[in-house]
PDB file of C-alpha atoms in Angstrom:
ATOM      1  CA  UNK B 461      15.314 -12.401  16.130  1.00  0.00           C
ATOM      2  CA  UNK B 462      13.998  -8.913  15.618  1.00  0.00           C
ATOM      3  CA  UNK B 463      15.768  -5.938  14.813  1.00  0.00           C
ATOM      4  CA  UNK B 464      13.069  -3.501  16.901  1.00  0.00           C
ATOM      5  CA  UNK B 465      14.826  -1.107  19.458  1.00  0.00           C
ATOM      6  CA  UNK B 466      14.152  -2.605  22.578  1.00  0.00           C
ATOM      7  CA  UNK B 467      13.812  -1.405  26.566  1.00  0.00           C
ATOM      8  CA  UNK B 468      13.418  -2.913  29.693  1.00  0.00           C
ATOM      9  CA  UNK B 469      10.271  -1.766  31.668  1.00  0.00           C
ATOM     10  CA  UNK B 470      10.942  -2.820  35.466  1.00  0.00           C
ATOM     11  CA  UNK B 471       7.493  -2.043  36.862  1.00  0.00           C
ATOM     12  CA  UNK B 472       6.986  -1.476  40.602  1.00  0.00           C
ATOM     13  CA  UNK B 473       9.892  -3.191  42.588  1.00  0.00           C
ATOM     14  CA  UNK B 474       9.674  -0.714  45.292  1.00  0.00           C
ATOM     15  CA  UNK B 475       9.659  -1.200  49.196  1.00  0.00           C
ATOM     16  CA  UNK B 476       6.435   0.124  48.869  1.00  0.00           C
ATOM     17  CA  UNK B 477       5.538  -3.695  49.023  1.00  0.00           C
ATOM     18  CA  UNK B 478       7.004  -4.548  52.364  1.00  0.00           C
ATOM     19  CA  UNK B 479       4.797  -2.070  54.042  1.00  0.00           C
ATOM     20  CA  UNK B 480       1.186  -3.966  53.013  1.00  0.00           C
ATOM     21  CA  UNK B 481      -0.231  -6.786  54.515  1.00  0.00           C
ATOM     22  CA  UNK B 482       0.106  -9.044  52.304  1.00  0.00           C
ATOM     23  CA  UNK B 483       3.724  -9.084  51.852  1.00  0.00           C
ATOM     24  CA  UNK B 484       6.081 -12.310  52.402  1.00  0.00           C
ATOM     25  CA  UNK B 485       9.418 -12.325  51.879  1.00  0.00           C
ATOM     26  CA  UNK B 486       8.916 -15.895  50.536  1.00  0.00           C
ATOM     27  CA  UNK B 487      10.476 -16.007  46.661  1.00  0.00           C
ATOM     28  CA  UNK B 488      11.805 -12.776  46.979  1.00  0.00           C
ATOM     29  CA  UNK B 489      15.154 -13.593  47.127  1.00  0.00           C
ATOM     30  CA  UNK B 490      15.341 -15.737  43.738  1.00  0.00           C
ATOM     31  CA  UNK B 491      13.343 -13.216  42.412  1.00  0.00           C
ATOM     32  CA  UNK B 492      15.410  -9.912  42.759  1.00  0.00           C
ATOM     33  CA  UNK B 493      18.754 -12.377  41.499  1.00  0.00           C
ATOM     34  CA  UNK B 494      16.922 -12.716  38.373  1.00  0.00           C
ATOM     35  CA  UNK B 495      15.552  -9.310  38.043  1.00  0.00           C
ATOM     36  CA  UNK B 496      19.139  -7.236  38.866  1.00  0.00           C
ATOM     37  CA  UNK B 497      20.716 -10.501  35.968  1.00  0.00           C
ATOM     38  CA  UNK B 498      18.063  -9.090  33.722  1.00  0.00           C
ATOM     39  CA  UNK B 499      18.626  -5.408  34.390  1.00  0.00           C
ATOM     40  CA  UNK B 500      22.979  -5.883  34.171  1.00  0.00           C
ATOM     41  CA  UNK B 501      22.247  -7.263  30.699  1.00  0.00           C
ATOM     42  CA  UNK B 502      19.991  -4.976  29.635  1.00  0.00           C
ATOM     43  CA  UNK B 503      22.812  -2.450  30.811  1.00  0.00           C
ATOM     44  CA  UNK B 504      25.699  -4.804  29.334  1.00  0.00           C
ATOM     45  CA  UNK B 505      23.873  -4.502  26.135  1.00  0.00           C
ATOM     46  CA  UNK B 506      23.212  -0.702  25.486  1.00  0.00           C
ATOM     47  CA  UNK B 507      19.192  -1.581  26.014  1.00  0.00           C
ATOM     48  CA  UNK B 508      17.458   1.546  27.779  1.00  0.00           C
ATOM     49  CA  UNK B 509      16.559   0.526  31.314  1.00  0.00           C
ATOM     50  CA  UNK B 510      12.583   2.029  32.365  1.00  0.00           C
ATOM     51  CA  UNK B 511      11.515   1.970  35.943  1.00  0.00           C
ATOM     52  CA  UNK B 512       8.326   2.511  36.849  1.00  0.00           C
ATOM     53  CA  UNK B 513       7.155   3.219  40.353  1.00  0.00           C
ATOM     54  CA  UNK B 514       3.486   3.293  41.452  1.00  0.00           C
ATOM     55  CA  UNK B 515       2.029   6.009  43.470  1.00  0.00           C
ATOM     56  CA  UNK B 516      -1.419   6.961  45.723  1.00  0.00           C
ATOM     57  CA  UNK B 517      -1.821  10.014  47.652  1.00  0.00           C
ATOM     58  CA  UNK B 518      -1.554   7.991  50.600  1.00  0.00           C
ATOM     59  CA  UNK B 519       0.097   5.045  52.356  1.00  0.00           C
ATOM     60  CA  UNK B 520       3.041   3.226  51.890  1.00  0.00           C
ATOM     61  CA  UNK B 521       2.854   4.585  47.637  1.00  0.00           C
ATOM     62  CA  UNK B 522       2.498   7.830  48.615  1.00  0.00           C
ATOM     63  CA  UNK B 523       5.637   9.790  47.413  1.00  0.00           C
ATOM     64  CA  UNK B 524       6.008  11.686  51.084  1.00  0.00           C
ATOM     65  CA  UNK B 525       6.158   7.827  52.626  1.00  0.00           C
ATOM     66  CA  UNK B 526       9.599   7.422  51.784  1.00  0.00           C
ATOM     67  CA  UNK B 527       8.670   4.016  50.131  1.00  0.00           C
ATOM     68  CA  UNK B 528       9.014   4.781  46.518  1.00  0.00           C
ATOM     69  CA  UNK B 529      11.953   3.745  46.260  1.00  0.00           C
ATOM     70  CA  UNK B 530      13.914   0.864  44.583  1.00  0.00           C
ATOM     71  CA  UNK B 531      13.421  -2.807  46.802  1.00  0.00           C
ATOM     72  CA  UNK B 532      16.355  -3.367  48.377  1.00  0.00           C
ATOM     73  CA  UNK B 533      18.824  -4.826  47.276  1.00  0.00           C
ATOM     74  CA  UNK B 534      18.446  -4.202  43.651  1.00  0.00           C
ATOM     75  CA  UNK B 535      20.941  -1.986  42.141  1.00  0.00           C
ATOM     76  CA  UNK B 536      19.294  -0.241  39.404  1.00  0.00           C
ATOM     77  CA  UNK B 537      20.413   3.105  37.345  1.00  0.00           C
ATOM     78  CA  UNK B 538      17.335   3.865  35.136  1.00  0.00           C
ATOM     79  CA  UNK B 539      17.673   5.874  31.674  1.00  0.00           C
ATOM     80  CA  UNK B 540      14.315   7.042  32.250  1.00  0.00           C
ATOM     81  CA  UNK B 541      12.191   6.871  35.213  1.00  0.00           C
ATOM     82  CA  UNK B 542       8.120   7.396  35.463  1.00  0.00           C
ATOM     83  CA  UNK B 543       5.240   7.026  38.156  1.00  0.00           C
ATOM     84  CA  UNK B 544       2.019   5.632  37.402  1.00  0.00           C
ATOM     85  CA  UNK B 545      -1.259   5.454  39.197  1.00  0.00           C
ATOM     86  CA  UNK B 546      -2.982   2.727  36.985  1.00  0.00           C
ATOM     87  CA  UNK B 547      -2.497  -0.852  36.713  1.00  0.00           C
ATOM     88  CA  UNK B 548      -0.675  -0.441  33.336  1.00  0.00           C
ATOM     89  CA  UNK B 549       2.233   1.430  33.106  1.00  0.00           C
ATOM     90  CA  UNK B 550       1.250   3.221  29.961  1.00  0.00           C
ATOM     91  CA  UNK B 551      -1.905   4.896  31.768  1.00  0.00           C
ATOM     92  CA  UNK B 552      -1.064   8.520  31.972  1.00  0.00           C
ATOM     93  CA  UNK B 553       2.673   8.357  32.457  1.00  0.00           C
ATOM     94  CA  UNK B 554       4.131   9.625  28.892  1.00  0.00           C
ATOM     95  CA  UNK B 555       5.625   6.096  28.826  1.00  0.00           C
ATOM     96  CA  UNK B 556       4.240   5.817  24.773  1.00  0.00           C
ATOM     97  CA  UNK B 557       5.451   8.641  24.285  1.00  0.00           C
ATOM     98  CA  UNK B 558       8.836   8.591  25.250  1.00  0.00           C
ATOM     99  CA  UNK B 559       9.046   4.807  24.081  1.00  0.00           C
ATOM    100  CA  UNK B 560       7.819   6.237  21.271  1.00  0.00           C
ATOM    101  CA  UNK B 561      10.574   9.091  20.628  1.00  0.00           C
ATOM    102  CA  UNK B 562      13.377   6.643  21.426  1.00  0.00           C
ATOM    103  CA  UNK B 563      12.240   4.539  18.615  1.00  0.00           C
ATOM    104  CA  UNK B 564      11.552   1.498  20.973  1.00  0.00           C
ATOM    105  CA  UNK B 565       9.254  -1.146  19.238  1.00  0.00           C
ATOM    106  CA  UNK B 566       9.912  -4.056  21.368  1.00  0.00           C
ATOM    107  CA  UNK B 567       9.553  -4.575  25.766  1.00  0.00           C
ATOM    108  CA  UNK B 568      10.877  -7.002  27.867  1.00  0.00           C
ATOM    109  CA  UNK B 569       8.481  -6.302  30.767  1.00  0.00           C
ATOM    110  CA  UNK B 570       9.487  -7.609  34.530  1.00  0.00           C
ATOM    111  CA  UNK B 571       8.767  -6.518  37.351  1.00  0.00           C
ATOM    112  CA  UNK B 572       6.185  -6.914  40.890  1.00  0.00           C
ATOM    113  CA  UNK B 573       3.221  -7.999  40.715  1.00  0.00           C
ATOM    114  CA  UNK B 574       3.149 -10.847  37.621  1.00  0.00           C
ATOM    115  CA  UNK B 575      -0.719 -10.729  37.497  1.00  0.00           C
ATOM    116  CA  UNK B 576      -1.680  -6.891  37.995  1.00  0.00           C
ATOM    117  CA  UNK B 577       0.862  -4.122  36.842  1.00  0.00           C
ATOM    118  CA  UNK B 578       2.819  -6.279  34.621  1.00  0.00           C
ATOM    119  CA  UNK B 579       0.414  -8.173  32.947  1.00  0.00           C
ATOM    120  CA  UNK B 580      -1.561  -5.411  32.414  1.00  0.00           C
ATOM    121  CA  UNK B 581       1.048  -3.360  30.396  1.00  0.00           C
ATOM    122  CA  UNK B 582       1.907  -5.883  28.914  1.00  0.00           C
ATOM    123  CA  UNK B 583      -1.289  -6.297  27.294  1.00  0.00           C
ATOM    124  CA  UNK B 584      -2.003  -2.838  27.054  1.00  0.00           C
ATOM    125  CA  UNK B 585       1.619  -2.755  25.223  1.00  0.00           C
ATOM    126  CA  UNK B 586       0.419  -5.467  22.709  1.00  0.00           C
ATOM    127  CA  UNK B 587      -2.474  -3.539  21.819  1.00  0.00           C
ATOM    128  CA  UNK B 588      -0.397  -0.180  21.050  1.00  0.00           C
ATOM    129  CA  UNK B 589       1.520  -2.286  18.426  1.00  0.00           C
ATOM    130  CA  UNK B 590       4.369  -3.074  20.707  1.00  0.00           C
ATOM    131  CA  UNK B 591       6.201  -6.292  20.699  1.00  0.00           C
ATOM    132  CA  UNK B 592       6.632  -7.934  24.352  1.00  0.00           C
ATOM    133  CA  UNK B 593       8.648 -10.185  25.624  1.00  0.00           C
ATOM    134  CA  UNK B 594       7.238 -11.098  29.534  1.00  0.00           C
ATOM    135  CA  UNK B 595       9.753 -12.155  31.311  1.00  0.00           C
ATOM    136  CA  UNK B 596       7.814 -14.224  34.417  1.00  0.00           C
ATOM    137  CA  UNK B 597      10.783 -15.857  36.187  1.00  0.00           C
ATOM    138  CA  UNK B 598      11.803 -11.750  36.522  1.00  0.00           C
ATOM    139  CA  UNK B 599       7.963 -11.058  38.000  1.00  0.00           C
ATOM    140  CA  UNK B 600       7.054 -11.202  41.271  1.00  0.00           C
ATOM    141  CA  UNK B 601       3.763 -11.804  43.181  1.00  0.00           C
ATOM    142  CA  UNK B 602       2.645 -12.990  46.742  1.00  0.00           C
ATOM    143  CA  UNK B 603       0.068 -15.263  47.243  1.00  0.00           C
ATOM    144  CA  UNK B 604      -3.902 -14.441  46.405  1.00  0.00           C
ATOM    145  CA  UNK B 605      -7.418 -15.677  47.830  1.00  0.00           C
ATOM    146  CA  UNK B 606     -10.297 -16.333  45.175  1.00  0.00           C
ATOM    147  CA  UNK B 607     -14.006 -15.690  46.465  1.00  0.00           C
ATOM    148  CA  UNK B 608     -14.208 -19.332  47.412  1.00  0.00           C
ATOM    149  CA  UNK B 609     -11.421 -19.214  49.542  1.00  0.00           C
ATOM    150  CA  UNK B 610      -8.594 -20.678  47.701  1.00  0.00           C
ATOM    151  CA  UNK B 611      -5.437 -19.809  47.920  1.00  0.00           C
ATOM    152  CA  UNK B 612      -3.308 -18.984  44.955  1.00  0.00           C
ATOM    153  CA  UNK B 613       0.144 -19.459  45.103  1.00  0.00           C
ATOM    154  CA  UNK B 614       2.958 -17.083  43.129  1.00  0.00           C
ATOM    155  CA  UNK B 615       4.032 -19.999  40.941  1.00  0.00           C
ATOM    156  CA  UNK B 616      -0.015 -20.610  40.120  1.00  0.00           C
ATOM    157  CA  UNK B 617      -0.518 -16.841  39.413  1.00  0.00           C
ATOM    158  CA  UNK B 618       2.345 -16.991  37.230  1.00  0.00           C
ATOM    159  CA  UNK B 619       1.397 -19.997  35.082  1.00  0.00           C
ATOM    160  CA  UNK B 620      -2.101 -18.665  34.702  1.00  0.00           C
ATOM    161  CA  UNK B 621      -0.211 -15.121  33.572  1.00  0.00           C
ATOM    162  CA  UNK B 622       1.565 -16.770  31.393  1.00  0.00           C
ATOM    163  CA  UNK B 623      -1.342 -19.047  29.518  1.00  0.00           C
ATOM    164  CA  UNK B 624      -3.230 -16.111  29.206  1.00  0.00           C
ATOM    165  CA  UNK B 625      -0.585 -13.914  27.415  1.00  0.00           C
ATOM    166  CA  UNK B 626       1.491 -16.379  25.510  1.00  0.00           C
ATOM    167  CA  UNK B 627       1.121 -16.013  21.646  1.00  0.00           C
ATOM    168  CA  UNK B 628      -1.597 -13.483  21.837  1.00  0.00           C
ATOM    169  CA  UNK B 629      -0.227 -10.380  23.830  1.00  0.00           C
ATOM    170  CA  UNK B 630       3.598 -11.844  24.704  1.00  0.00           C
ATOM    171  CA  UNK B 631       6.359 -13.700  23.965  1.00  0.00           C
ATOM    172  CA  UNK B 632       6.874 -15.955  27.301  1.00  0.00           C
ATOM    173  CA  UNK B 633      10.789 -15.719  27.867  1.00  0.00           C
ATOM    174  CA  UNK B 634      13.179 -16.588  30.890  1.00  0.00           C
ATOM    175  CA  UNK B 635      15.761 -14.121  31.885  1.00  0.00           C
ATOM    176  CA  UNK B 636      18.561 -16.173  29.671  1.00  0.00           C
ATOM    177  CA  UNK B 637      16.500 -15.943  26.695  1.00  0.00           C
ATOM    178  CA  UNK B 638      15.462 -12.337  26.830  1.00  0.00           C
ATOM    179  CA  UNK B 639      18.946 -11.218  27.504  1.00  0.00           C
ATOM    180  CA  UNK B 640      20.536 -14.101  24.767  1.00  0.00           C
ATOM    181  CA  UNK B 641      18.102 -12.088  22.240  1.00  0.00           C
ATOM    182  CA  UNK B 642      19.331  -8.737  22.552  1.00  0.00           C
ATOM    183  CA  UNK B 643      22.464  -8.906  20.654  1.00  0.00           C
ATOM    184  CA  UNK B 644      20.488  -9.584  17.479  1.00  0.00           C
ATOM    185  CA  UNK B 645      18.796  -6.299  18.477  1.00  0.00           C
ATOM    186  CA  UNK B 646      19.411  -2.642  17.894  1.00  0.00           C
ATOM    187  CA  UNK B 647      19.734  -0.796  21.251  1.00  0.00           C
ATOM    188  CA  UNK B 648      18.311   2.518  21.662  1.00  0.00           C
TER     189      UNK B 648
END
């Protein structure tokens, strides 16, 4: 167990989604019971709660669309909020630097979509100096077609995400074990 200050980035889980094409409602059920579990315990254990919401100047990410807003039905009360227009949440935002001011050394990152926005701060987070826990079973994704036509499912996208993270850029941990952790851990 580490004693690093930890938060808990939630990174895009905004209706924003239901409004492109390739949204499915499949798995997003299971997946928003395990991401609100994750953000109660977070809460339930004084760990600072970060939501991130993307943004474009247009479409269904645009501010004015009325979209960026919390997927319903999570219930989520955010110490700190921030919008990106990047991949990774640490592009631009002032996300470093206010992780940085709270004296936050360690992330549990969750959030929609597993392979883009939260891999990619993830990563990016790892090579700051950050610690990360990656929480996939709180990730989300919808299913992906390679240039030869194949069809990726969310579980697939999600085991790939997690071979290529786990032990170089993240910690691979289920909601249980990134909220059993946080005792042993100094809240911010």
């Amino acid at each position: 167990m580490s004693d690093l200050k930890t938060a808990l980035i939630v990174i895009d889980v905004q209706e924003s989604f239901r409004h492109r094409p390739y949204f499915t409602p499949v798995g997003l059920d299971a997946y928003l019971e395990r991401q609100q579990a994750l953000i109660d315990g977070a809460k339930a254990a004084g760990i600072p709660v970060v939501q991130i919401f993307h943004i474009e100047d247009q479409g269904p990410f645009a501010l004015a669309s009325g979209h960026v807003v919390p997927l319903a039905p999570l219930a989520i009360a955010p110490d700190a909020v921030f919008h990106k227009r990047r991949h990774s949440a640490l592009v631009g935002t002032g996300l470093d630097v206010w992780l940085t001011s709270h004296g936050i050394g360690r992330l549990i990152v969750s959030g929609i979509r597993t392979e883009q926005c939260c891999e990619t701060t993830t990563r990016h987070a790892s090579d700051l100096g950050f610690k990360v826990d990656f929480c996939t079973e709180a990730t989300h994704s919808f299913p992906m077609t390679d240039a030869a036509g194949r069809v990726w499912s969310p579980a697939e996208i999600a085991a790939r995400t997690e071979l290529v993270l786990a032990g170089r850029f993240a910690r691979i941990v289920t909601v249980a074990e990134a909220l059993g952790a946080l005792p042993a851990r100094i809240a911010a």
